Amino acid sequence: MSGCVPEPVGARQVAVKLSACHFTSGFFDSDRDGGAVQTGTSAPSGTHYSAPSTFSPKGMVDLSLHLRALGQRVGSFVGVAEHEFVDLDSISATIHCGCMSLPQELVDHIIDTLHDDLLALKACSLTCKSMFASTRHLIHQTLCLTPRNNESVLTREEEKQLRSPKWKYQDVQLRFLSYMGERGFLQYTRKVYIHNARQGDTHNTGSFTPDTLRPHMHHFQSLDRAHAITIELYDGDVWASHHKSCFAHFNPTLTSLTLRRPLGHYRRVLQFVLQFPNLENLCLEWLDGNVGRARPTLTAPTIFNPSSLPHGHFRLAHIDGTVHWPTDFAYELGNGFTFQSVELEDSFGDHGQHLLDTCSDNIKDLTITPSSKGYQLLKTLKLKEIKDLRRLTIRPVYLTYSDLAFDFPPILTITSTTLSELVLELGRLRPSLYEICWGRWGKTDRFLYQRFAKQGEFRLIIRAGNIYALDAFQRHAKEGFPLLASRGCIYFETSPSIDNYWR
């Protein structure tokens, strides 16, 4: 652009520039896992931009230019008709009690643009009253109860006591929960992450137990709007007599539950899972050989009512080869599973096959992610029992030439006639292998063409982690799938999360 008219810039850039240049930091710690938390001296609600007693006219002009450019830029994001921008002359920024307040319309545009950028939202929340009030529900929607957060809110007296040999870390577990509750931030919480174990702790120390929760129970019960919980080291035996009373307030709203490294007898773990009537998504991660060992044998569970089982998405990830209880669970429930979306990550062999066979009548979306160690087991996976499969996603990341230089066996076992989308996420293969590997997929190409593409609408989506890999796929994939390419069935996408997933 020419002349003195400022060039429009992105909403993120201006918002961050405003937050960096027009306030003094110190009220919030943007690096905390638990969200922005007010620290330092107290101040009136919303007064987190301290303007000087004599506001600089030049500074106000500069700010207006930035805001004008921001209003023009943001207008295009929200579908505003051409040239219908926010008019900051008619609704200009004003000064309230020494604090600058932006127009609410502009605040809404900024928040809509930055809704997925937590750090930028924390910075922008300090620019004005309206921004501070409007961003609270986004900044505090995730509550992270971690050792770092627990220790960060201790008083000086508590820090001294913690260093005393008479005190243990268990005495300050969940301290961050009370800290947030006392300041009224728990009303915004929608996701809860609980991980009490410190670095170096074993499975038997630092876990989430009723004793550590009891001093903070009244604040824990105020989390009645949360819809997702992740718990590290949940011990089903320890919680056997307490899980119903302590988690009852989650029953109306909880839809997603993740248990990482669960301990105790598997039936007691599942008793906890199945108590939530509205649960739709269940994730079990990092099961190892200690689960179910040296535990009393429980009688057949009468609480497992198939009609009350979770439905929606089920994820089973990172299973040690010695674990047997996922298979036992599948055998006991018969066809009780109602999951329509299943994801298996490094969970193959008998574990994965039994679960797929059990859910076969309901599965419509299947994602399988092998590791380099589990790829040989993945070759034996059979999908012939799944009759209504609509979407299959395969993530063969970290594979070698020997892994990809043959037709993919699980695809060739599909008997469903409803498959409409096959997604191959190929993130980190060496470019020199692409041309060789695609040449070995001829049987898969013919199978997909004859069964799906020739009969109706079908899409093969090849997804890369970056544009460089995508370019290699585009140059060689059509040679590997000539029949599908002739029907125009091949699509290419980039997804940075593919590479980030394995970092």
Short mmCIF file of C-alpha atoms in Angstrom, two decimals:
data_model
loop_
_atom_site.label_atom_id
_atom_site.label_comp_id
_atom_site.label_asym_id
_atom_site.label_seq_id
_atom_site.Cartn_x
_atom_site.Cartn_y
_atom_site.Cartn_z
CA MET A 1 0.00 0.00 0.00
CA SER A 2 1.13 3.56 -0.59
CA GLY A 3 0.71 6.87 1.16
CA CYS A 4 -0.01 7.17 4.85
CA VAL A 5 -2.75 4.55 5.02
CA PRO A 6 -1.62 1.72 7.32
CA GLU A 7 -1.42 -1.72 5.78
CA PRO A 8 -3.97 -4.12 7.35
CA VAL A 9 -2.38 -6.83 9.41
CA GLY A 10 -3.64 -10.05 10.92
CA ALA A 11 -5.84 -10.02 14.00
CA ARG A 12 -3.38 -12.21 15.86
CA GLN A 13 -0.47 -9.86 15.15
CA VAL A 14 -2.31 -6.71 16.21
CA ALA A 15 -3.84 -8.33 19.28
CA VAL A 16 -0.48 -9.61 20.46
CA LYS A 17 1.11 -6.24 19.66
CA LEU A 18 -1.53 -4.46 21.69
CA SER A 19 -1.06 -6.79 24.62
CA ALA A 20 2.73 -6.51 24.45
CA CYS A 21 2.99 -2.74 24.07
CA HIS A 22 0.11 -1.31 26.08
CA PHE A 23 0.19 -3.02 29.45
CA THR A 24 2.67 -3.99 32.12
CA SER A 25 2.94 -7.74 32.68
CA GLY A 26 2.90 -9.41 36.08
CA PHE A 27 -0.72 -10.12 36.76
CA PHE A 28 -0.78 -13.40 34.92
CA ASP A 29 1.62 -16.29 34.47
CA SER A 30 1.15 -17.32 30.86
CA ASP A 31 3.31 -20.44 31.22
CA ARG A 32 1.21 -22.19 33.82
CA ASP A 33 -0.47 -25.38 32.78
CA GLY A 34 -3.64 -24.50 34.61
CA GLY A 35 -4.44 -21.36 32.73
CA ALA A 36 -3.93 -17.74 33.57
CA VAL A 37 -4.03 -17.14 37.29
CA GLN A 38 -4.00 -13.73 38.92
CA THR A 39 -0.95 -13.14 41.04
CA GLY A 40 0.71 -10.25 42.74
CA THR A 41 -1.25 -7.48 44.41
CA SER A 42 -4.99 -7.36 44.19
CA ALA A 43 -6.73 -5.00 41.84
CA PRO A 44 -10.35 -4.20 41.04
CA SER A 45 -12.00 -6.68 38.73
CA GLY A 46 -11.23 -5.90 35.13
CA THR A 47 -8.68 -3.16 35.84
CA HIS A 48 -5.72 -4.94 34.34
CA TYR A 49 -4.52 -2.22 32.03
CA SER A 50 -3.09 0.65 34.00
CA ALA A 51 -3.06 3.69 31.78
CA PRO A 52 -0.83 6.61 32.73
CA SER A 53 -2.47 9.56 34.44
CA THR A 54 -1.88 11.70 31.34
CA PHE A 55 -2.68 9.61 28.30
CA SER A 56 -0.46 10.41 25.32
CA PRO A 57 -2.46 11.74 22.35
CA LYS A 58 0.17 10.36 20.00
CA GLY A 59 -0.11 6.95 21.62
CA MET A 60 -3.88 7.08 21.27
CA VAL A 61 -3.58 7.92 17.57
CA ASP A 62 -1.18 5.01 17.02
CA LEU A 63 -3.53 2.68 18.85
CA SER A 64 -6.50 3.85 16.80
CA LEU A 65 -4.61 3.11 13.59
CA HIS A 66 -3.89 -0.41 14.75
CA LEU A 67 -7.48 -0.93 15.83
CA ARG A 68 -8.81 0.42 12.54
CA ALA A 69 -6.62 -1.97 10.57
CA LEU A 70 -7.64 -4.78 12.88
CA GLY A 71 -11.31 -4.04 12.40
CA GLN A 72 -10.89 -4.14 8.62
CA ARG A 73 -8.93 -7.39 8.75
CA VAL A 74 -11.25 -9.14 11.18
CA GLY A 75 -14.31 -8.17 9.16
CA SER A 76 -13.23 -10.52 6.39
CA PHE A 77 -12.95 -13.44 8.80
CA VAL A 78 -16.55 -13.35 9.99
CA GLY A 79 -18.27 -13.04 6.65
CA VAL A 80 -19.01 -9.31 6.80
CA ALA A 81 -20.02 -7.91 3.43
CA GLU A 82 -17.30 -6.16 1.47
CA HIS A 83 -16.39 -2.72 2.85
CA GLU A 84 -18.68 -3.18 5.89
CA PHE A 85 -16.00 -2.81 8.55
CA VAL A 86 -16.07 -1.81 12.20
CA ASP A 87 -16.26 1.99 12.32
CA LEU A 88 -14.03 3.02 15.19
CA ASP A 89 -14.84 6.70 14.68
CA SER A 90 -18.46 6.22 15.72
CA ILE A 91 -17.69 3.67 18.46
CA SER A 92 -14.23 4.75 19.41
CA ALA A 93 -12.18 3.34 22.28
CA THR A 94 -12.85 5.13 25.57
CA ILE A 95 -11.15 5.45 28.92
CA HIS A 96 -12.84 4.08 32.06
CA CYS A 97 -11.23 4.70 35.46
CA GLY A 98 -7.76 4.71 33.96
CA CYS A 99 -8.43 1.54 31.95
CA MET A 100 -8.92 1.38 28.21
CA SER A 101 -12.07 -0.41 26.98
CA LEU A 102 -12.36 -1.59 23.38
CA PRO A 103 -15.72 -1.85 21.61
CA GLN A 104 -17.39 -5.16 22.42
CA GLU A 105 -17.91 -5.83 18.71
CA LEU A 106 -14.17 -5.66 18.12
CA VAL A 107 -13.50 -7.78 21.21
CA ASP A 108 -15.82 -10.48 19.87
CA HIS A 109 -13.98 -10.47 16.53
CA ILE A 110 -10.59 -10.83 18.23
CA ILE A 111 -11.77 -13.67 20.45
CA ASP A 112 -13.32 -15.48 17.50
CA THR A 113 -9.99 -15.28 15.68
CA LEU A 114 -7.83 -16.29 18.66
CA HIS A 115 -10.11 -18.93 20.19
CA ASP A 116 -7.50 -21.66 19.56
CA ASP A 117 -4.47 -19.63 20.71
CA LEU A 118 -4.38 -19.73 24.51
CA LEU A 119 -1.17 -17.72 24.92
CA ALA A 120 -2.47 -14.88 22.75
CA LEU A 121 -5.77 -14.87 24.64
CA LYS A 122 -3.95 -14.57 27.95
CA ALA A 123 -2.00 -11.60 26.64
CA CYS A 124 -5.06 -9.92 25.15
CA SER A 125 -7.03 -10.36 28.37
CA LEU A 126 -4.86 -7.64 29.90
CA THR A 127 -5.57 -5.00 27.28
CA CYS A 128 -8.99 -3.87 28.51
CA LYS A 129 -11.95 -4.63 30.75
CA SER A 130 -14.07 -6.07 27.96
CA MET A 131 -11.30 -8.37 26.77
CA PHE A 132 -10.56 -9.58 30.31
CA ALA A 133 -14.20 -10.47 30.97
CA SER A 134 -14.79 -12.02 27.56
CA THR A 135 -11.76 -14.32 27.55
CA ARG A 136 -12.21 -15.87 30.99
CA HIS A 137 -14.33 -18.77 29.80
CA LEU A 138 -11.67 -19.69 27.23
CA ILE A 139 -8.57 -19.17 29.38
CA HIS A 140 -9.91 -21.19 32.31
CA GLN A 141 -11.82 -23.89 30.43
CA THR A 142 -9.05 -26.46 31.17
CA LEU A 143 -8.01 -27.12 34.76
CA CYS A 144 -4.63 -28.87 35.10
CA LEU A 145 -4.00 -30.34 38.54
CA THR A 146 -0.29 -31.08 38.26
CA PRO A 147 2.62 -30.98 40.75
CA ARG A 148 3.94 -27.85 39.09
CA ASN A 149 0.66 -25.98 39.51
CA ASN A 150 0.15 -27.26 43.05
CA GLU A 151 3.53 -25.98 44.17
CA SER A 152 3.23 -22.69 42.30
CA VAL A 153 0.37 -21.45 44.48
CA LEU A 154 1.80 -22.35 47.89
CA THR A 155 2.20 -19.59 50.43
CA ARG A 156 5.64 -18.87 51.85
CA GLU A 157 4.70 -20.66 55.05
CA GLU A 158 3.55 -23.72 53.11
CA GLU A 159 6.75 -23.71 51.07
CA LYS A 160 8.81 -23.74 54.25
CA GLN A 161 6.71 -26.58 55.65
CA LEU A 162 7.05 -28.52 52.40
CA ARG A 163 10.84 -28.45 52.77
CA SER A 164 10.50 -29.85 56.27
CA PRO A 165 11.20 -33.61 56.58
CA LYS A 166 7.89 -34.01 58.45
CA TRP A 167 5.91 -32.93 55.41
CA LYS A 168 5.29 -34.98 52.30
CA TYR A 169 4.20 -33.96 48.84
CA GLN A 170 0.87 -35.69 49.45
CA ASP A 171 0.06 -32.90 51.91
CA VAL A 172 -0.15 -30.31 49.11
CA GLN A 173 -1.67 -32.42 46.35
CA LEU A 174 -4.63 -30.71 44.66
CA ARG A 175 -3.69 -27.40 46.33
CA PHE A 176 -4.21 -25.74 42.96
CA LEU A 177 -7.84 -26.92 42.96
CA SER A 178 -8.64 -24.97 46.11
CA TYR A 179 -6.67 -21.97 44.88
CA MET A 180 -8.76 -21.76 41.70
CA GLY A 181 -11.99 -22.46 43.57
CA GLU A 182 -11.42 -19.69 46.10
CA ARG A 183 -11.10 -17.20 43.23
CA GLY A 184 -14.22 -18.35 41.40
CA PHE A 185 -12.46 -19.71 38.31
CA LEU A 186 -13.93 -23.23 38.51
CA GLN A 187 -17.22 -22.03 37.06
CA TYR A 188 -15.47 -21.80 33.68
CA THR A 189 -13.89 -25.28 33.79
CA ARG A 190 -15.01 -27.71 31.11
CA LYS A 191 -11.98 -30.05 31.01
CA VAL A 192 -10.08 -31.48 33.99
CA TYR A 193 -6.62 -33.04 33.88
CA ILE A 194 -5.38 -34.79 37.05
CA HIS A 195 -1.77 -35.93 37.34
CA ASN A 196 -0.42 -35.86 40.88
CA ALA A 197 2.67 -38.03 40.46
CA ARG A 198 5.93 -36.12 40.52
CA GLN A 199 8.86 -37.02 38.28
CA GLY A 200 10.50 -40.18 39.58
CA ASP A 201 7.46 -41.36 41.55
CA THR A 202 6.48 -45.00 41.25
CA HIS A 203 2.97 -46.24 40.59
CA ASN A 204 2.27 -46.40 44.30
CA THR A 205 3.17 -42.82 45.20
CA GLY A 206 1.65 -39.56 44.13
CA SER A 207 -1.46 -41.18 42.68
CA PHE A 208 -4.91 -39.64 42.83
CA THR A 209 -6.61 -41.08 45.95
CA PRO A 210 -9.66 -40.29 48.14
CA ASP A 211 -7.34 -39.15 50.95
CA THR A 212 -5.71 -36.48 48.78
CA LEU A 213 -9.10 -35.32 47.50
CA ARG A 214 -10.90 -35.10 50.84
CA PRO A 215 -9.52 -31.66 51.97
CA HIS A 216 -10.59 -30.13 48.64
CA MET A 217 -13.85 -32.01 48.15
CA HIS A 218 -16.14 -28.96 48.30
CA HIS A 219 -14.23 -27.34 45.45
CA PHE A 220 -14.10 -30.60 43.48
CA GLN A 221 -17.88 -30.87 43.68
CA SER A 222 -18.23 -27.43 42.09
CA LEU A 223 -16.83 -28.85 38.81
CA ASP A 224 -20.35 -29.80 37.77
CA ARG A 225 -20.03 -28.31 34.29
CA ALA A 226 -17.01 -30.34 33.17
CA HIS A 227 -17.55 -32.62 30.19
CA ALA A 228 -14.07 -34.21 29.90
CA ILE A 229 -11.74 -35.73 32.52
CA THR A 230 -8.24 -37.18 32.15
CA ILE A 231 -6.75 -39.05 35.12
CA GLU A 232 -3.23 -40.42 35.35
CA LEU A 233 -2.69 -43.48 37.58
CA TYR A 234 -6.31 -44.16 38.50
CA ASP A 235 -6.33 -47.11 40.94
CA GLY A 236 -9.60 -49.02 40.78
CA ASP A 237 -8.93 -50.88 44.04
CA VAL A 238 -8.24 -47.69 46.03
CA TRP A 239 -11.38 -46.00 44.69
CA ALA A 240 -13.62 -49.08 44.93
CA SER A 241 -15.71 -47.67 47.81
CA HIS A 242 -15.50 -43.98 46.92
CA HIS A 243 -15.82 -43.47 43.17
CA LYS A 244 -19.61 -43.17 43.16
CA SER A 245 -19.88 -40.61 45.95
CA CYS A 246 -16.88 -38.52 44.90
CA PHE A 247 -17.69 -38.36 41.18
CA ALA A 248 -21.50 -38.25 41.31
CA HIS A 249 -21.63 -34.57 40.36
CA PHE A 250 -20.08 -35.40 36.96
CA ASN A 251 -22.89 -37.78 35.99
CA PRO A 252 -25.13 -35.25 34.15
CA THR A 253 -22.39 -33.61 32.04
CA LEU A 254 -19.41 -35.96 31.61
CA THR A 255 -19.11 -37.22 28.03
CA SER A 256 -15.37 -38.00 27.67
CA LEU A 257 -13.10 -39.96 30.02
CA THR A 258 -9.40 -40.78 29.60
CA LEU A 259 -7.54 -43.10 31.98
CA ARG A 260 -3.77 -43.30 31.54
CA ARG A 261 -1.86 -46.08 33.27
CA PRO A 262 -4.91 -47.36 35.18
CA LEU A 263 -4.18 -49.64 38.15
CA GLY A 264 -6.14 -52.28 40.03
CA HIS A 265 -8.49 -55.03 38.92
CA TYR A 266 -9.93 -54.30 35.51
CA ARG A 267 -13.52 -54.84 36.66
CA ARG A 268 -13.13 -52.17 39.31
CA VAL A 269 -11.68 -49.81 36.73
CA LEU A 270 -14.68 -50.46 34.50
CA GLN A 271 -17.10 -49.98 37.39
CA PHE A 272 -15.80 -46.43 37.57
CA VAL A 273 -16.10 -45.98 33.80
CA LEU A 274 -19.65 -47.28 33.54
CA GLN A 275 -21.10 -45.12 36.31
CA PHE A 276 -21.42 -42.12 33.97
CA PRO A 277 -24.72 -42.44 32.08
CA ASN A 278 -23.90 -39.88 29.36
CA LEU A 279 -20.36 -41.07 28.60
CA GLU A 280 -19.72 -41.14 24.86
CA ASN A 281 -15.93 -41.24 24.49
CA LEU A 282 -13.62 -43.58 26.41
CA CYS A 283 -9.83 -43.72 26.13
CA LEU A 284 -7.60 -46.29 27.88
CA GLU A 285 -3.86 -45.67 27.50
CA TRP A 286 -0.62 -47.27 28.61
CA LEU A 287 -1.91 -50.50 30.07
CA ASP A 288 0.91 -52.69 31.35
CA GLY A 289 1.42 -56.14 32.80
CA ASN A 290 0.81 -54.96 36.37
CA VAL A 291 -2.89 -54.44 35.74
CA GLY A 292 -4.94 -57.26 37.19
CA ARG A 293 -1.97 -59.10 38.72
CA ALA A 294 -1.96 -60.21 42.33
CA ARG A 295 -5.53 -58.96 42.71
CA PRO A 296 -8.46 -60.85 44.24
CA THR A 297 -10.64 -62.60 41.71
CA LEU A 298 -13.97 -60.81 41.43
CA THR A 299 -17.20 -62.57 40.58
CA ALA A 300 -18.89 -61.93 37.28
CA PRO A 301 -19.95 -58.27 37.33
CA THR A 302 -23.68 -57.68 37.55
CA ILE A 303 -23.18 -53.96 36.99
CA PHE A 304 -22.19 -54.35 33.34
CA ASN A 305 -25.47 -53.62 31.64
CA PRO A 306 -24.85 -53.51 27.86
CA SER A 307 -27.53 -50.85 27.43
CA SER A 308 -25.55 -48.47 29.66
CA LEU A 309 -22.19 -48.92 27.95
CA PRO A 310 -20.46 -45.88 26.46
CA HIS A 311 -21.10 -45.16 22.81
CA GLY A 312 -19.36 -42.86 20.42
CA HIS A 313 -15.54 -43.08 20.32
CA PHE A 314 -13.31 -45.68 21.97
CA ARG A 315 -9.51 -45.42 21.99
CA LEU A 316 -7.20 -48.19 23.17
CA ALA A 317 -3.53 -47.25 23.11
CA HIS A 318 -0.11 -48.60 24.08
CA ILE A 319 -0.86 -52.02 25.52
CA ASP A 320 1.92 -54.13 26.97
CA GLY A 321 2.02 -57.60 25.44
CA THR A 322 1.34 -59.25 28.82
CA VAL A 323 -1.96 -57.48 29.44
CA HIS A 324 -4.96 -59.75 29.17
CA TRP A 325 -7.88 -57.79 30.57
CA PRO A 326 -9.00 -55.92 27.42
CA THR A 327 -9.54 -59.32 25.81
CA ASP A 328 -11.31 -60.64 28.92
CA PHE A 329 -13.53 -57.58 28.92
CA ALA A 330 -14.52 -58.14 25.30
CA TYR A 331 -15.35 -61.79 25.96
CA GLU A 332 -17.50 -60.96 29.01
CA LEU A 333 -19.58 -58.30 27.33
CA GLY A 334 -20.23 -60.19 24.14
CA ASN A 335 -21.83 -57.75 21.72
CA GLY A 336 -22.48 -55.14 24.40
CA PHE A 337 -20.13 -52.56 22.91
CA THR A 338 -21.93 -49.78 21.09
CA PHE A 339 -18.94 -47.74 19.94
CA GLN A 340 -19.33 -46.37 16.43
CA SER A 341 -15.78 -45.00 16.28
CA VAL A 342 -12.78 -47.07 17.41
CA GLU A 343 -9.10 -46.15 17.47
CA LEU A 344 -6.39 -48.72 18.11
CA GLU A 345 -2.88 -47.41 18.68
CA ASP A 346 -0.11 -49.94 19.14
CA SER A 347 -2.82 -52.35 20.37
CA PHE A 348 -2.96 -55.29 18.03
CA GLY A 349 -2.77 -59.05 18.09
CA ASP A 350 -5.50 -60.74 20.11
CA HIS A 351 -6.32 -57.53 22.02
CA GLY A 352 -7.21 -55.52 18.97
CA GLN A 353 -8.83 -58.34 17.03
CA HIS A 354 -11.19 -59.36 19.84
CA LEU A 355 -12.28 -55.78 20.43
CA LEU A 356 -12.94 -55.22 16.74
CA ASP A 357 -14.92 -58.43 16.47
CA THR A 358 -16.94 -57.45 19.54
CA CYS A 359 -17.78 -53.99 18.18
CA SER A 360 -18.16 -55.16 14.58
CA ASP A 361 -21.92 -54.56 14.35
CA ASN A 362 -21.60 -50.89 15.28
CA ILE A 363 -18.23 -49.64 13.96
CA LYS A 364 -18.49 -47.05 11.21
CA ASP A 365 -15.17 -45.23 11.72
CA LEU A 366 -11.92 -47.12 12.42
CA THR A 367 -8.44 -45.67 12.99
CA ILE A 368 -5.39 -47.90 13.37
CA THR A 369 -1.97 -46.55 14.32
CA PRO A 370 0.90 -49.04 14.46
CA SER A 371 4.29 -48.42 15.98
CA SER A 372 7.44 -49.81 14.40
CA LYS A 373 7.29 -52.74 16.84
CA GLY A 374 3.62 -53.49 16.33
CA TYR A 375 3.60 -53.44 12.55
CA GLN A 376 4.10 -57.18 12.15
CA LEU A 377 1.04 -57.82 14.35
CA LEU A 378 -0.92 -55.27 12.35
CA LYS A 379 -0.45 -57.36 9.22
CA THR A 380 -2.62 -60.07 10.79
CA LEU A 381 -5.52 -57.71 11.64
CA LYS A 382 -8.72 -58.72 9.85
CA LEU A 383 -11.62 -56.36 9.14
CA LYS A 384 -13.97 -58.85 7.53
CA GLU A 385 -16.41 -58.87 10.47
CA ILE A 386 -17.11 -55.13 10.23
CA LYS A 387 -20.14 -54.96 7.96
CA ASP A 388 -20.96 -51.24 8.04
CA LEU A 389 -17.52 -49.59 7.91
CA ARG A 390 -17.70 -46.09 6.38
CA ARG A 391 -14.25 -44.61 7.05
CA LEU A 392 -10.86 -46.25 7.61
CA THR A 393 -7.80 -44.25 8.69
CA ILE A 394 -4.32 -45.80 8.70
CA ARG A 395 -1.32 -44.04 10.19
CA PRO A 396 1.77 -46.01 9.15
CA VAL A 397 4.25 -43.47 10.46
CA TYR A 398 7.92 -44.37 11.06
CA LEU A 399 7.75 -47.27 8.62
CA THR A 400 10.52 -48.53 6.37
CA TYR A 401 10.66 -49.74 2.79
CA SER A 402 10.21 -53.36 3.88
CA ASP A 403 6.98 -52.44 5.70
CA LEU A 404 5.36 -50.64 2.78
CA ALA A 405 6.69 -52.71 -0.11
CA PHE A 406 3.61 -54.94 -0.24
CA ASP A 407 -0.15 -54.65 -0.43
CA PHE A 408 -1.63 -53.65 2.91
CA PRO A 409 -3.23 -56.86 4.27
CA PRO A 410 -6.00 -55.39 6.50
CA ILE A 411 -7.47 -53.42 3.58
CA LEU A 412 -7.80 -56.57 1.50
CA THR A 413 -9.88 -58.24 4.25
CA ILE A 414 -12.67 -55.63 4.13
CA THR A 415 -16.02 -57.21 3.29
CA SER A 416 -18.10 -54.09 3.93
CA THR A 417 -19.65 -52.53 0.84
CA THR A 418 -20.27 -49.17 2.53
CA LEU A 419 -16.67 -47.89 2.77
CA SER A 420 -16.61 -44.40 1.27
CA GLU A 421 -13.32 -42.99 2.56
CA LEU A 422 -9.83 -44.40 3.09
CA VAL A 423 -7.30 -42.06 4.73
CA LEU A 424 -3.57 -42.81 4.59
CA GLU A 425 -1.57 -40.56 6.91
CA LEU A 426 2.04 -40.87 5.77
CA GLY A 427 4.13 -38.46 7.74
CA ARG A 428 7.82 -39.34 7.90
CA LEU A 429 8.84 -41.61 5.08
CA ARG A 430 12.05 -40.80 3.23
CA PRO A 431 11.18 -39.20 -0.12
CA SER A 432 13.46 -41.64 -1.94
CA LEU A 433 11.14 -44.50 -0.94
CA TYR A 434 7.89 -43.04 -2.26
CA GLU A 435 8.26 -44.12 -5.87
CA ILE A 436 9.37 -47.63 -4.91
CA CYS A 437 6.63 -48.15 -2.32
CA TRP A 438 3.74 -46.97 -4.47
CA GLY A 439 4.69 -49.48 -7.14
CA ARG A 440 3.88 -52.35 -4.78
CA TRP A 441 0.26 -51.33 -4.05
CA GLY A 442 -1.23 -52.57 -7.30
CA LYS A 443 -3.45 -55.22 -5.71
CA THR A 444 -4.82 -52.68 -3.22
CA ASP A 445 -5.56 -50.28 -6.08
CA ARG A 446 -7.51 -52.94 -7.99
CA PHE A 447 -9.36 -54.06 -4.86
CA LEU A 448 -10.51 -50.55 -3.93
CA TYR A 449 -11.44 -49.74 -7.52
CA GLN A 450 -13.52 -52.86 -8.10
CA ARG A 451 -15.29 -52.92 -4.73
CA PHE A 452 -15.89 -49.22 -4.02
CA ALA A 453 -14.82 -46.66 -6.63
CA LYS A 454 -16.44 -48.41 -9.59
CA GLN A 455 -19.74 -48.88 -7.79
CA GLY A 456 -20.21 -45.44 -6.25
CA GLU A 457 -18.61 -42.46 -4.56
CA PHE A 458 -15.24 -43.24 -2.95
CA ARG A 459 -12.31 -41.08 -1.81
CA LEU A 460 -8.70 -42.03 -1.15
CA ILE A 461 -7.22 -39.24 0.97
CA ILE A 462 -3.43 -39.16 1.20
CA ARG A 463 -2.45 -36.92 4.09
CA ALA A 464 1.08 -35.61 4.64
CA GLY A 465 2.65 -33.80 7.56
CA ASN A 466 4.12 -30.97 5.48
CA ILE A 467 4.06 -29.53 1.97
CA TYR A 468 7.38 -31.14 1.00
CA ALA A 469 6.09 -34.65 1.67
CA LEU A 470 2.81 -33.73 0.00
CA ASP A 471 4.64 -32.75 -3.18
CA ALA A 472 6.36 -36.15 -3.28
CA PHE A 473 3.04 -37.92 -2.75
CA GLN A 474 1.40 -35.98 -5.57
CA ARG A 475 4.21 -36.89 -7.97
CA HIS A 476 4.22 -40.62 -7.24
CA ALA A 477 0.89 -41.67 -5.70
CA LYS A 478 -0.97 -41.62 -9.02
CA GLU A 479 1.56 -44.13 -10.32
CA GLY A 480 0.80 -46.39 -7.37
CA PHE A 481 -3.00 -46.08 -7.70
CA PRO A 482 -3.62 -45.66 -11.44
CA LEU A 483 -7.19 -47.00 -11.43
CA LEU A 484 -8.31 -44.75 -8.58
CA ALA A 485 -6.55 -41.81 -10.22
CA SER A 486 -8.45 -42.43 -13.45
CA ARG A 487 -11.73 -42.04 -11.54
CA GLY A 488 -10.55 -38.84 -9.82
CA CYS A 489 -10.79 -40.50 -6.40
CA ILE A 490 -7.42 -39.40 -4.98
CA TYR A 491 -7.23 -36.31 -2.78
CA PHE A 492 -4.22 -34.79 -1.03
CA GLU A 493 -4.14 -32.94 2.30
CA THR A 494 -1.60 -31.60 4.76
CA SER A 495 -1.94 -31.92 8.51
CA PRO A 496 0.90 -30.70 10.79
CA SER A 497 -0.52 -32.81 13.60
CA ILE A 498 0.79 -35.92 11.83
CA ASP A 499 4.40 -34.93 12.45
CA ASN A 500 3.62 -33.37 15.84
CA TYR A 501 1.89 -36.57 16.94
CA TRP A 502 5.20 -38.43 17.11
CA ARG A 503 7.42 -35.72 18.58
#
